[in-house]
């Protein structure tokens, strides 16, 4: 028995290294070997296991192996609600951003690190005078505490396993503005959550950032898809309106809600966009950080609004205000 364990310890790292670069071809024996090797390692070494192993749908190549209907629901979650819509109302009224598969694939490459394209945490700041001076386009994510900002950012960067995004079940875990650079293409900023356990200087920190950050090209306002827009979200919307900021609403945690309730919340968000916003993109995006639903197209939208991805000629290009 000890001999078998010894062989596993000696051979598993080699099998792991060979397999991690082609996970779609992993033999069942190799997968068992990997699991045993991981269990035998000190807990501190588990951080080195690429997060791409945690979910096979992180890349478009792996996701493309799904049946067509499931792939469409993964990429365009609005399509999964088609059967819930009443007569005279179609999904085309909601789904405005429709990139091609080629667009989605090209956008994905932007989220894959390389020797010349580093993706990493850059710095943090508690005040605007501490914020790094970066000239490249910037997008920021804001939302209520525990809406899933950090979780969504983590899956957006799931193809860059060295990027550490700290996620906590405790509301208000993020206390600073955290800056992540995607090569020389753009910067993504994870803002502290508003509402429960928000930092005391939240208003000064966030308002100052939104009002003065000249290279900010799009604000992503995250709303809990299971509960819809709350009063604190309306305050954030008014703040974006006041500063004339181009923003887009992303409904998170859509896997936590039944389709009927999700559709009701979606229509509520759409009505708020139509009647109470000035510079909001007319389509709400749907996303699930646990199932990767909507993540691929959201990457594509980020690449597009930061000027890194002109949509292909066969893609329907809608207004991106």
PDB file of C-alpha atoms in Angstrom, residues 5-315:
ATOM      1  CA  UNK A   5       0.987   5.885  -2.389  1.00  0.00           C
ATOM      2  CA  UNK A   6       4.650   6.596  -3.126  1.00  0.00           C
ATOM      3  CA  UNK A   7       4.094   6.058  -6.862  1.00  0.00           C
ATOM      4  CA  UNK A   8       1.107   8.404  -6.821  1.00  0.00           C
ATOM      5  CA  UNK A   9       3.154  11.090  -5.101  1.00  0.00           C
ATOM      6  CA  UNK A  10       5.980  10.744  -7.617  1.00  0.00           C
ATOM      7  CA  UNK A  11       3.927  10.483 -10.801  1.00  0.00           C
ATOM      8  CA  UNK A  12       0.947  12.726 -10.148  1.00  0.00           C
ATOM      9  CA  UNK A  13       2.678  16.124 -10.524  1.00  0.00           C
ATOM     10  CA  UNK A  14       3.904  15.095 -13.978  1.00  0.00           C
ATOM     11  CA  UNK A  15       0.455  13.908 -15.058  1.00  0.00           C
ATOM     12  CA  UNK A  16      -1.071  17.086 -13.662  1.00  0.00           C
ATOM     13  CA  UNK A  17       1.271  19.361 -15.588  1.00  0.00           C
ATOM     14  CA  UNK A  18       0.707  17.448 -18.827  1.00  0.00           C
ATOM     15  CA  UNK A  19      -3.059  17.460 -18.412  1.00  0.00           C
ATOM     16  CA  UNK A  20      -3.693  21.009 -17.305  1.00  0.00           C
ATOM     17  CA  UNK A  21      -2.862  22.397 -20.730  1.00  0.00           C
ATOM     18  CA  UNK A  22      -5.378  20.129 -22.451  1.00  0.00           C
ATOM     19  CA  UNK A  23      -8.159  19.562 -19.878  1.00  0.00           C
ATOM     20  CA  UNK A  24     -10.684  18.544 -22.529  1.00  0.00           C
ATOM     21  CA  UNK A  25      -8.693  15.342 -23.183  1.00  0.00           C
ATOM     22  CA  UNK A  26      -8.167  14.218 -19.585  1.00  0.00           C
ATOM     23  CA  UNK A  27      -8.406  10.446 -19.146  1.00  0.00           C
ATOM     24  CA  UNK A  28     -10.526   9.253 -16.153  1.00  0.00           C
ATOM     25  CA  UNK A  29      -7.383   7.687 -14.636  1.00  0.00           C
ATOM     26  CA  UNK A  30      -5.582  11.016 -14.876  1.00  0.00           C
ATOM     27  CA  UNK A  31      -8.499  12.835 -13.219  1.00  0.00           C
ATOM     28  CA  UNK A  32      -8.459  10.336 -10.335  1.00  0.00           C
ATOM     29  CA  UNK A  33      -4.701  10.781 -10.097  1.00  0.00           C
ATOM     30  CA  UNK A  34      -5.042  14.550  -9.940  1.00  0.00           C
ATOM     31  CA  UNK A  35      -7.648  14.344  -7.164  1.00  0.00           C
ATOM     32  CA  UNK A  36      -5.449  12.026  -5.086  1.00  0.00           C
ATOM     33  CA  UNK A  37      -2.402  14.241  -5.655  1.00  0.00           C
ATOM     34  CA  UNK A  38      -4.328  17.337  -4.570  1.00  0.00           C
ATOM     35  CA  UNK A  39      -5.530  15.607  -1.405  1.00  0.00           C
ATOM     36  CA  UNK A  40      -1.956  14.659  -0.535  1.00  0.00           C
ATOM     37  CA  UNK A  41      -0.661  18.217  -0.821  1.00  0.00           C
ATOM     38  CA  UNK A  42      -0.427  20.730   2.026  1.00  0.00           C
ATOM     39  CA  UNK A  43      -3.418  23.073   1.982  1.00  0.00           C
ATOM     40  CA  UNK A  44      -1.231  26.025   1.023  1.00  0.00           C
ATOM     41  CA  UNK A  45      -0.425  24.349  -2.317  1.00  0.00           C
ATOM     42  CA  UNK A  46      -4.078  24.146  -3.325  1.00  0.00           C
ATOM     43  CA  UNK A  47      -3.918  27.787  -4.353  1.00  0.00           C
ATOM     44  CA  UNK A  48      -1.710  26.774  -7.250  1.00  0.00           C
ATOM     45  CA  UNK A  49      -4.416  24.649  -8.894  1.00  0.00           C
ATOM     46  CA  UNK A  50      -5.707  26.680 -11.865  1.00  0.00           C
ATOM     47  CA  UNK A  51      -9.260  27.886 -11.384  1.00  0.00           C
ATOM     48  CA  UNK A  52     -10.043  26.790 -14.949  1.00  0.00           C
ATOM     49  CA  UNK A  53     -10.327  23.294 -13.461  1.00  0.00           C
ATOM     50  CA  UNK A  54     -13.135  24.485 -11.205  1.00  0.00           C
ATOM     51  CA  UNK A  55     -15.483  24.997 -14.123  1.00  0.00           C
ATOM     52  CA  UNK A  56     -15.148  23.596 -17.604  1.00  0.00           C
ATOM     53  CA  UNK A  57     -17.349  26.339 -19.090  1.00  0.00           C
ATOM     54  CA  UNK A  58     -14.824  29.112 -18.453  1.00  0.00           C
ATOM     55  CA  UNK A  59     -13.538  28.950 -22.032  1.00  0.00           C
ATOM     56  CA  UNK A  60     -15.593  29.158 -25.205  1.00  0.00           C
ATOM     57  CA  UNK A  61     -13.780  26.138 -26.646  1.00  0.00           C
ATOM     58  CA  UNK A  62     -15.008  23.895 -23.834  1.00  0.00           C
ATOM     59  CA  UNK A  63     -18.456  25.496 -23.720  1.00  0.00           C
ATOM     60  CA  UNK A  64     -18.891  24.917 -27.457  1.00  0.00           C
ATOM     61  CA  UNK A  65     -19.140  21.181 -26.783  1.00  0.00           C
ATOM     62  CA  UNK A  66     -22.554  21.718 -25.212  1.00  0.00           C
ATOM     63  CA  UNK A  67     -25.700  20.985 -27.226  1.00  0.00           C
ATOM     64  CA  UNK A  68     -26.729  24.026 -29.265  1.00  0.00           C
ATOM     65  CA  UNK A  69     -29.704  24.943 -27.074  1.00  0.00           C
ATOM     66  CA  UNK A  70     -27.657  24.777 -23.872  1.00  0.00           C
ATOM     67  CA  UNK A  71     -24.829  26.750 -25.468  1.00  0.00           C
ATOM     68  CA  UNK A  72     -27.232  29.520 -26.487  1.00  0.00           C
ATOM     69  CA  UNK A  73     -28.674  29.624 -22.966  1.00  0.00           C
ATOM     70  CA  UNK A  74     -25.146  29.839 -21.540  1.00  0.00           C
ATOM     71  CA  UNK A  75     -24.022  32.641 -23.849  1.00  0.00           C
ATOM     72  CA  UNK A  76     -27.324  34.510 -24.151  1.00  0.00           C
ATOM     73  CA  UNK A  77     -29.329  33.781 -20.970  1.00  0.00           C
ATOM     74  CA  UNK A  78     -32.130  36.053 -22.152  1.00  0.00           C
ATOM     75  CA  UNK A  79     -32.971  33.396 -24.742  1.00  0.00           C
ATOM     76  CA  UNK A  80     -33.796  30.936 -21.952  1.00  0.00           C
ATOM     77  CA  UNK A  81     -36.646  33.237 -20.877  1.00  0.00           C
ATOM     78  CA  UNK A  82     -38.305  33.198 -24.309  1.00  0.00           C
ATOM     79  CA  UNK A  83     -40.976  30.747 -23.175  1.00  0.00           C
ATOM     80  CA  UNK A  84     -41.948  33.000 -20.261  1.00  0.00           C
ATOM     81  CA  UNK A  85     -42.732  36.017 -22.433  1.00  0.00           C
ATOM     82  CA  UNK A  86     -46.326  36.958 -23.204  1.00  0.00           C
ATOM     83  CA  UNK A  87     -47.594  37.206 -26.768  1.00  0.00           C
ATOM     84  CA  UNK A  88     -46.643  40.362 -28.615  1.00  0.00           C
ATOM     85  CA  UNK A  89     -43.331  40.572 -26.757  1.00  0.00           C
ATOM     86  CA  UNK A  90     -40.151  38.976 -28.069  1.00  0.00           C
ATOM     87  CA  UNK A  91     -36.662  38.441 -26.757  1.00  0.00           C
ATOM     88  CA  UNK A  92     -35.396  40.718 -29.538  1.00  0.00           C
ATOM     89  CA  UNK A  93     -36.919  43.628 -27.599  1.00  0.00           C
ATOM     90  CA  UNK A  94     -34.456  42.905 -24.783  1.00  0.00           C
ATOM     91  CA  UNK A  95     -31.378  41.428 -26.443  1.00  0.00           C
ATOM     92  CA  UNK A  96     -29.595  44.282 -28.196  1.00  0.00           C
ATOM     93  CA  UNK A  97     -25.965  43.207 -27.939  1.00  0.00           C
ATOM     94  CA  UNK A  98     -25.559  40.158 -30.184  1.00  0.00           C
ATOM     95  CA  UNK A  99     -21.895  39.471 -30.954  1.00  0.00           C
ATOM     96  CA  UNK A 100     -20.971  36.617 -33.260  1.00  0.00           C
ATOM     97  CA  UNK A 101     -19.138  33.533 -32.042  1.00  0.00           C
ATOM     98  CA  UNK A 102     -16.030  34.977 -33.677  1.00  0.00           C
ATOM     99  CA  UNK A 103     -16.425  38.195 -31.680  1.00  0.00           C
ATOM    100  CA  UNK A 104     -16.802  36.235 -28.445  1.00  0.00           C
ATOM    101  CA  UNK A 105     -13.708  34.169 -29.251  1.00  0.00           C
ATOM    102  CA  UNK A 106     -11.628  37.271 -30.038  1.00  0.00           C
ATOM    103  CA  UNK A 107     -12.776  38.935 -26.826  1.00  0.00           C
ATOM    104  CA  UNK A 108     -11.817  35.847 -24.838  1.00  0.00           C
ATOM    105  CA  UNK A 109      -8.224  36.126 -26.040  1.00  0.00           C
ATOM    106  CA  UNK A 110      -8.085  39.525 -24.357  1.00  0.00           C
ATOM    107  CA  UNK A 111      -8.782  37.791 -21.027  1.00  0.00           C
ATOM    108  CA  UNK A 112      -6.024  35.194 -21.536  1.00  0.00           C
ATOM    109  CA  UNK A 113      -2.618  36.255 -20.169  1.00  0.00           C
ATOM    110  CA  UNK A 114       0.648  35.842 -22.041  1.00  0.00           C
ATOM    111  CA  UNK A 115       4.251  36.971 -21.713  1.00  0.00           C
ATOM    112  CA  UNK A 116       3.394  40.230 -23.493  1.00  0.00           C
ATOM    113  CA  UNK A 117      -0.118  40.569 -22.091  1.00  0.00           C
ATOM    114  CA  UNK A 118      -0.048  40.514 -18.294  1.00  0.00           C
ATOM    115  CA  UNK A 119      -3.310  40.340 -16.364  1.00  0.00           C
ATOM    116  CA  UNK A 120      -2.893  41.046 -12.684  1.00  0.00           C
ATOM    117  CA  UNK A 121      -3.861  42.995  -9.601  1.00  0.00           C
ATOM    118  CA  UNK A 122      -2.267  46.444  -9.817  1.00  0.00           C
ATOM    119  CA  UNK A 123      -3.031  48.382  -6.626  1.00  0.00           C
ATOM    120  CA  UNK A 124      -5.685  49.485  -4.133  1.00  0.00           C
ATOM    121  CA  UNK A 125      -6.798  52.887  -2.921  1.00  0.00           C
ATOM    122  CA  UNK A 126      -9.046  54.238  -0.172  1.00  0.00           C
ATOM    123  CA  UNK A 127      -9.107  57.772  -1.593  1.00  0.00           C
ATOM    124  CA  UNK A 128      -8.903  59.236  -5.057  1.00  0.00           C
ATOM    125  CA  UNK A 129      -5.571  60.896  -4.331  1.00  0.00           C
ATOM    126  CA  UNK A 130      -4.219  57.364  -3.730  1.00  0.00           C
ATOM    127  CA  UNK A 131      -5.632  55.967  -6.973  1.00  0.00           C
ATOM    128  CA  UNK A 132      -3.045  54.964  -9.591  1.00  0.00           C
ATOM    129  CA  UNK A 133      -2.643  57.203 -12.610  1.00  0.00           C
ATOM    130  CA  UNK A 134      -3.391  54.884 -15.521  1.00  0.00           C
ATOM    131  CA  UNK A 135      -4.081  56.237 -18.980  1.00  0.00           C
ATOM    132  CA  UNK A 136      -5.702  53.196 -20.569  1.00  0.00           C
ATOM    133  CA  UNK A 137      -9.522  52.805 -20.678  1.00  0.00           C
ATOM    134  CA  UNK A 138     -11.114  51.841 -17.396  1.00  0.00           C
ATOM    135  CA  UNK A 139     -14.324  50.098 -16.347  1.00  0.00           C
ATOM    136  CA  UNK A 140     -15.598  49.868 -12.789  1.00  0.00           C
ATOM    137  CA  UNK A 141     -18.009  47.522 -11.030  1.00  0.00           C
ATOM    138  CA  UNK A 142     -20.303  48.901  -8.333  1.00  0.00           C
ATOM    139  CA  UNK A 143     -23.253  47.409  -6.473  1.00  0.00           C
ATOM    140  CA  UNK A 144     -24.792  46.646  -3.116  1.00  0.00           C
ATOM    141  CA  UNK A 145     -22.815  44.707  -0.535  1.00  0.00           C
ATOM    142  CA  UNK A 146     -22.966  40.971  -1.245  1.00  0.00           C
ATOM    143  CA  UNK A 147     -24.403  41.435  -4.750  1.00  0.00           C
ATOM    144  CA  UNK A 148     -21.574  39.296  -6.127  1.00  0.00           C
ATOM    145  CA  UNK A 149     -19.168  41.876  -7.571  1.00  0.00           C
ATOM    146  CA  UNK A 150     -15.964  40.127  -6.613  1.00  0.00           C
ATOM    147  CA  UNK A 151     -17.376  36.733  -7.606  1.00  0.00           C
ATOM    148  CA  UNK A 152     -18.293  38.013 -11.059  1.00  0.00           C
ATOM    149  CA  UNK A 153     -14.891  39.643 -11.528  1.00  0.00           C
ATOM    150  CA  UNK A 154     -13.238  36.377 -10.501  1.00  0.00           C
ATOM    151  CA  UNK A 155     -15.045  34.387 -13.215  1.00  0.00           C
ATOM    152  CA  UNK A 156     -14.362  37.095 -15.797  1.00  0.00           C
ATOM    153  CA  UNK A 157     -10.668  36.548 -15.000  1.00  0.00           C
ATOM    154  CA  UNK A 158     -10.978  32.750 -14.663  1.00  0.00           C
ATOM    155  CA  UNK A 159      -8.718  32.254 -17.700  1.00  0.00           C
ATOM    156  CA  UNK A 160      -5.964  34.123 -15.830  1.00  0.00           C
ATOM    157  CA  UNK A 161      -5.489  31.800 -12.826  1.00  0.00           C
ATOM    158  CA  UNK A 162      -2.723  33.894 -11.265  1.00  0.00           C
ATOM    159  CA  UNK A 163      -5.097  36.806 -10.649  1.00  0.00           C
ATOM    160  CA  UNK A 164      -6.245  36.624  -7.042  1.00  0.00           C
ATOM    161  CA  UNK A 165      -9.751  37.955  -6.419  1.00  0.00           C
ATOM    162  CA  UNK A 166     -10.723  37.661  -2.792  1.00  0.00           C
ATOM    163  CA  UNK A 167     -14.339  36.618  -2.332  1.00  0.00           C
ATOM    164  CA  UNK A 168     -16.172  36.523   0.989  1.00  0.00           C
ATOM    165  CA  UNK A 169     -19.655  35.476   2.078  1.00  0.00           C
ATOM    166  CA  UNK A 170     -19.561  38.384   4.517  1.00  0.00           C
ATOM    167  CA  UNK A 171     -21.291  41.497   3.091  1.00  0.00           C
ATOM    168  CA  UNK A 172     -19.045  44.533   2.758  1.00  0.00           C
ATOM    169  CA  UNK A 173     -15.814  42.534   2.463  1.00  0.00           C
ATOM    170  CA  UNK A 174     -14.331  44.888  -0.155  1.00  0.00           C
ATOM    171  CA  UNK A 175     -13.256  48.091   1.613  1.00  0.00           C
ATOM    172  CA  UNK A 176     -11.010  49.662  -1.039  1.00  0.00           C
ATOM    173  CA  UNK A 177     -10.967  50.399  -4.738  1.00  0.00           C
ATOM    174  CA  UNK A 178      -9.060  47.467  -6.242  1.00  0.00           C
ATOM    175  CA  UNK A 179      -7.434  47.993  -9.656  1.00  0.00           C
ATOM    176  CA  UNK A 180      -6.713  45.127 -12.075  1.00  0.00           C
ATOM    177  CA  UNK A 181      -4.840  45.748 -15.314  1.00  0.00           C
ATOM    178  CA  UNK A 182      -5.516  43.705 -18.446  1.00  0.00           C
ATOM    179  CA  UNK A 183      -2.270  44.226 -20.309  1.00  0.00           C
ATOM    180  CA  UNK A 184      -2.289  47.625 -21.979  1.00  0.00           C
ATOM    181  CA  UNK A 185      -5.888  47.124 -23.086  1.00  0.00           C
ATOM    182  CA  UNK A 186      -7.896  48.328 -20.087  1.00  0.00           C
ATOM    183  CA  UNK A 187      -8.179  48.446 -16.297  1.00  0.00           C
ATOM    184  CA  UNK A 188     -11.001  46.941 -14.243  1.00  0.00           C
ATOM    185  CA  UNK A 189     -11.865  48.436 -10.852  1.00  0.00           C
ATOM    186  CA  UNK A 190     -13.683  46.555  -8.097  1.00  0.00           C
ATOM    187  CA  UNK A 191     -15.420  49.181  -5.946  1.00  0.00           C
ATOM    188  CA  UNK A 192     -16.573  48.712  -2.326  1.00  0.00           C
ATOM    189  CA  UNK A 193     -20.214  47.711  -2.000  1.00  0.00           C
ATOM    190  CA  UNK A 194     -22.804  50.240  -0.919  1.00  0.00           C
ATOM    191  CA  UNK A 195     -25.463  49.608   1.704  1.00  0.00           C
ATOM    192  CA  UNK A 196     -24.835  47.122   4.525  1.00  0.00           C
ATOM    193  CA  UNK A 197     -21.366  47.435   6.095  1.00  0.00           C
ATOM    194  CA  UNK A 198     -20.202  49.917   3.469  1.00  0.00           C
ATOM    195  CA  UNK A 199     -16.996  51.800   4.359  1.00  0.00           C
ATOM    196  CA  UNK A 200     -17.668  55.004   6.284  1.00  0.00           C
ATOM    197  CA  UNK A 201     -16.065  57.076   3.555  1.00  0.00           C
ATOM    198  CA  UNK A 202     -17.861  55.168   0.772  1.00  0.00           C
ATOM    199  CA  UNK A 203     -19.763  58.159  -0.607  1.00  0.00           C
ATOM    200  CA  UNK A 204     -16.689  60.371  -0.751  1.00  0.00           C
ATOM    201  CA  UNK A 205     -14.553  57.595  -2.247  1.00  0.00           C
ATOM    202  CA  UNK A 206     -16.964  56.427  -4.938  1.00  0.00           C
ATOM    203  CA  UNK A 207     -18.517  59.758  -5.882  1.00  0.00           C
ATOM    204  CA  UNK A 208     -15.078  61.321  -6.202  1.00  0.00           C
ATOM    205  CA  UNK A 209     -13.944  58.452  -8.429  1.00  0.00           C
ATOM    206  CA  UNK A 210     -17.009  58.501 -10.677  1.00  0.00           C
ATOM    207  CA  UNK A 211     -16.987  62.271 -11.027  1.00  0.00           C
ATOM    208  CA  UNK A 212     -13.293  62.810 -11.726  1.00  0.00           C
ATOM    209  CA  UNK A 213     -11.944  59.635 -13.375  1.00  0.00           C
ATOM    210  CA  UNK A 214     -11.394  60.830 -16.945  1.00  0.00           C
ATOM    211  CA  UNK A 215     -10.455  57.460 -18.434  1.00  0.00           C
ATOM    212  CA  UNK A 216     -13.577  55.739 -17.058  1.00  0.00           C
ATOM    213  CA  UNK A 217     -15.455  54.527 -20.147  1.00  0.00           C
ATOM    214  CA  UNK A 218     -18.199  52.414 -18.571  1.00  0.00           C
ATOM    215  CA  UNK A 219     -19.655  51.747 -15.134  1.00  0.00           C
ATOM    216  CA  UNK A 220     -21.169  48.322 -14.496  1.00  0.00           C
ATOM    217  CA  UNK A 221     -23.943  48.567 -11.905  1.00  0.00           C
ATOM    218  CA  UNK A 222     -24.654  45.135 -10.450  1.00  0.00           C
ATOM    219  CA  UNK A 223     -28.163  44.294  -9.246  1.00  0.00           C
ATOM    220  CA  UNK A 224     -29.208  41.072  -7.519  1.00  0.00           C
ATOM    221  CA  UNK A 225     -31.291  39.233 -10.112  1.00  0.00           C
ATOM    222  CA  UNK A 226     -33.164  37.327  -7.408  1.00  0.00           C
ATOM    223  CA  UNK A 227     -34.588  40.459  -5.765  1.00  0.00           C
ATOM    224  CA  UNK A 228     -34.468  43.144  -8.457  1.00  0.00           C
ATOM    225  CA  UNK A 229     -33.715  46.835  -7.983  1.00  0.00           C
ATOM    226  CA  UNK A 230     -33.659  47.973  -4.351  1.00  0.00           C
ATOM    227  CA  UNK A 231     -33.753  51.491  -2.931  1.00  0.00           C
ATOM    228  CA  UNK A 232     -29.967  51.630  -2.587  1.00  0.00           C
ATOM    229  CA  UNK A 233     -29.686  50.687  -6.272  1.00  0.00           C
ATOM    230  CA  UNK A 234     -31.959  53.587  -7.215  1.00  0.00           C
ATOM    231  CA  UNK A 235     -29.614  55.949  -5.368  1.00  0.00           C
ATOM    232  CA  UNK A 236     -26.680  54.556  -7.358  1.00  0.00           C
ATOM    233  CA  UNK A 237     -28.633  55.021 -10.591  1.00  0.00           C
ATOM    234  CA  UNK A 238     -29.343  58.640  -9.696  1.00  0.00           C
ATOM    235  CA  UNK A 239     -25.644  59.159  -8.992  1.00  0.00           C
ATOM    236  CA  UNK A 240     -24.750  57.855 -12.463  1.00  0.00           C
ATOM    237  CA  UNK A 241     -27.436  60.075 -13.980  1.00  0.00           C
ATOM    238  CA  UNK A 242     -26.159  63.115 -12.095  1.00  0.00           C
ATOM    239  CA  UNK A 243     -22.615  62.658 -13.376  1.00  0.00           C
ATOM    240  CA  UNK A 244     -23.759  61.763 -16.892  1.00  0.00           C
ATOM    241  CA  UNK A 245     -21.887  58.453 -16.741  1.00  0.00           C
ATOM    242  CA  UNK A 246     -22.408  55.789 -19.403  1.00  0.00           C
ATOM    243  CA  UNK A 247     -23.380  52.710 -17.407  1.00  0.00           C
ATOM    244  CA  UNK A 248     -24.916  49.281 -17.834  1.00  0.00           C
ATOM    245  CA  UNK A 249     -26.939  47.169 -15.412  1.00  0.00           C
ATOM    246  CA  UNK A 250     -25.863  43.570 -14.815  1.00  0.00           C
ATOM    247  CA  UNK A 251     -28.267  41.258 -13.007  1.00  0.00           C
ATOM    248  CA  UNK A 252     -26.242  38.765 -10.955  1.00  0.00           C
ATOM    249  CA  UNK A 253     -27.090  35.488  -9.206  1.00  0.00           C
ATOM    250  CA  UNK A 254     -29.669  34.550 -11.837  1.00  0.00           C
ATOM    251  CA  UNK A 255     -29.244  30.893 -10.866  1.00  0.00           C
ATOM    252  CA  UNK A 256     -30.781  31.741  -7.467  1.00  0.00           C
ATOM    253  CA  UNK A 257     -34.147  32.742  -8.948  1.00  0.00           C
ATOM    254  CA  UNK A 258     -36.946  30.887 -10.695  1.00  0.00           C
ATOM    255  CA  UNK A 259     -37.520  31.914 -14.294  1.00  0.00           C
ATOM    256  CA  UNK A 260     -40.847  33.598 -13.595  1.00  0.00           C
ATOM    257  CA  UNK A 261     -39.419  35.734 -10.788  1.00  0.00           C
ATOM    258  CA  UNK A 262     -36.286  36.480 -12.813  1.00  0.00           C
ATOM    259  CA  UNK A 263     -38.364  37.647 -15.769  1.00  0.00           C
ATOM    260  CA  UNK A 264     -40.438  39.871 -13.482  1.00  0.00           C
ATOM    261  CA  UNK A 265     -37.284  41.460 -12.058  1.00  0.00           C
ATOM    262  CA  UNK A 266     -35.833  41.790 -15.557  1.00  0.00           C
ATOM    263  CA  UNK A 267     -38.886  43.684 -16.797  1.00  0.00           C
ATOM    264  CA  UNK A 268     -38.698  45.902 -13.706  1.00  0.00           C
ATOM    265  CA  UNK A 269     -35.068  46.721 -14.499  1.00  0.00           C
ATOM    266  CA  UNK A 270     -35.922  47.397 -18.134  1.00  0.00           C
ATOM    267  CA  UNK A 271     -38.708  49.778 -17.107  1.00  0.00           C
ATOM    268  CA  UNK A 272     -36.367  51.648 -14.757  1.00  0.00           C
ATOM    269  CA  UNK A 273     -33.822  51.952 -17.574  1.00  0.00           C
ATOM    270  CA  UNK A 274     -36.472  53.361 -19.924  1.00  0.00           C
ATOM    271  CA  UNK A 275     -38.010  55.823 -17.482  1.00  0.00           C
ATOM    272  CA  UNK A 276     -35.356  56.748 -14.906  1.00  0.00           C
ATOM    273  CA  UNK A 277     -31.971  56.718 -16.632  1.00  0.00           C
ATOM    274  CA  UNK A 278     -30.123  59.057 -18.961  1.00  0.00           C
ATOM    275  CA  UNK A 279     -26.951  57.264 -20.041  1.00  0.00           C
ATOM    276  CA  UNK A 280     -27.751  53.609 -19.319  1.00  0.00           C
ATOM    277  CA  UNK A 281     -27.281  50.959 -22.004  1.00  0.00           C
ATOM    278  CA  UNK A 282     -30.830  49.819 -22.865  1.00  0.00           C
ATOM    279  CA  UNK A 283     -30.133  46.098 -22.382  1.00  0.00           C
ATOM    280  CA  UNK A 284     -29.652  44.610 -18.913  1.00  0.00           C
ATOM    281  CA  UNK A 285     -27.115  41.771 -18.881  1.00  0.00           C
ATOM    282  CA  UNK A 286     -27.779  38.535 -16.988  1.00  0.00           C
ATOM    283  CA  UNK A 287     -24.983  36.611 -15.278  1.00  0.00           C
ATOM    284  CA  UNK A 288     -24.306  33.710 -12.939  1.00  0.00           C
ATOM    285  CA  UNK A 289     -20.870  33.399 -11.350  1.00  0.00           C
ATOM    286  CA  UNK A 290     -21.436  29.775 -10.372  1.00  0.00           C
ATOM    287  CA  UNK A 291     -22.630  28.547 -13.782  1.00  0.00           C
ATOM    288  CA  UNK A 292     -20.719  31.002 -16.020  1.00  0.00           C
ATOM    289  CA  UNK A 293     -24.005  32.023 -17.622  1.00  0.00           C
ATOM    290  CA  UNK A 294     -23.645  35.285 -19.547  1.00  0.00           C
ATOM    291  CA  UNK A 295     -19.950  35.603 -18.688  1.00  0.00           C
ATOM    292  CA  UNK A 296     -18.585  35.067 -22.213  1.00  0.00           C
ATOM    293  CA  UNK A 297     -20.795  37.763 -23.750  1.00  0.00           C
ATOM    294  CA  UNK A 298     -20.075  40.120 -20.844  1.00  0.00           C
ATOM    295  CA  UNK A 299     -16.353  39.757 -21.586  1.00  0.00           C
ATOM    296  CA  UNK A 300     -17.154  40.612 -25.194  1.00  0.00           C
ATOM    297  CA  UNK A 301     -19.102  43.718 -24.167  1.00  0.00           C
ATOM    298  CA  UNK A 302     -16.225  44.899 -21.960  1.00  0.00           C
ATOM    299  CA  UNK A 303     -13.758  44.380 -24.803  1.00  0.00           C
ATOM    300  CA  UNK A 304     -16.084  46.308 -27.118  1.00  0.00           C
ATOM    301  CA  UNK A 305     -16.748  49.352 -24.909  1.00  0.00           C
ATOM    302  CA  UNK A 306     -13.052  49.713 -24.029  1.00  0.00           C
ATOM    303  CA  UNK A 307     -12.258  50.045 -27.729  1.00  0.00           C
ATOM    304  CA  UNK A 308     -10.445  46.716 -27.994  1.00  0.00           C
ATOM    305  CA  UNK A 309     -13.003  44.864 -30.096  1.00  0.00           C
ATOM    306  CA  UNK A 310     -14.814  46.352 -33.093  1.00  0.00           C
ATOM    307  CA  UNK A 311     -17.690  43.966 -33.750  1.00  0.00           C
ATOM    308  CA  UNK A 312     -17.441  41.933 -36.942  1.00  0.00           C
ATOM    309  CA  UNK A 313     -19.458  42.892 -39.998  1.00  0.00           C
ATOM    310  CA  UNK A 314     -21.980  40.092 -39.552  1.00  0.00           C
ATOM    311  CA  UNK A 315     -22.736  41.066 -35.973  1.00  0.00           C
TER     312      UNK A 315
END
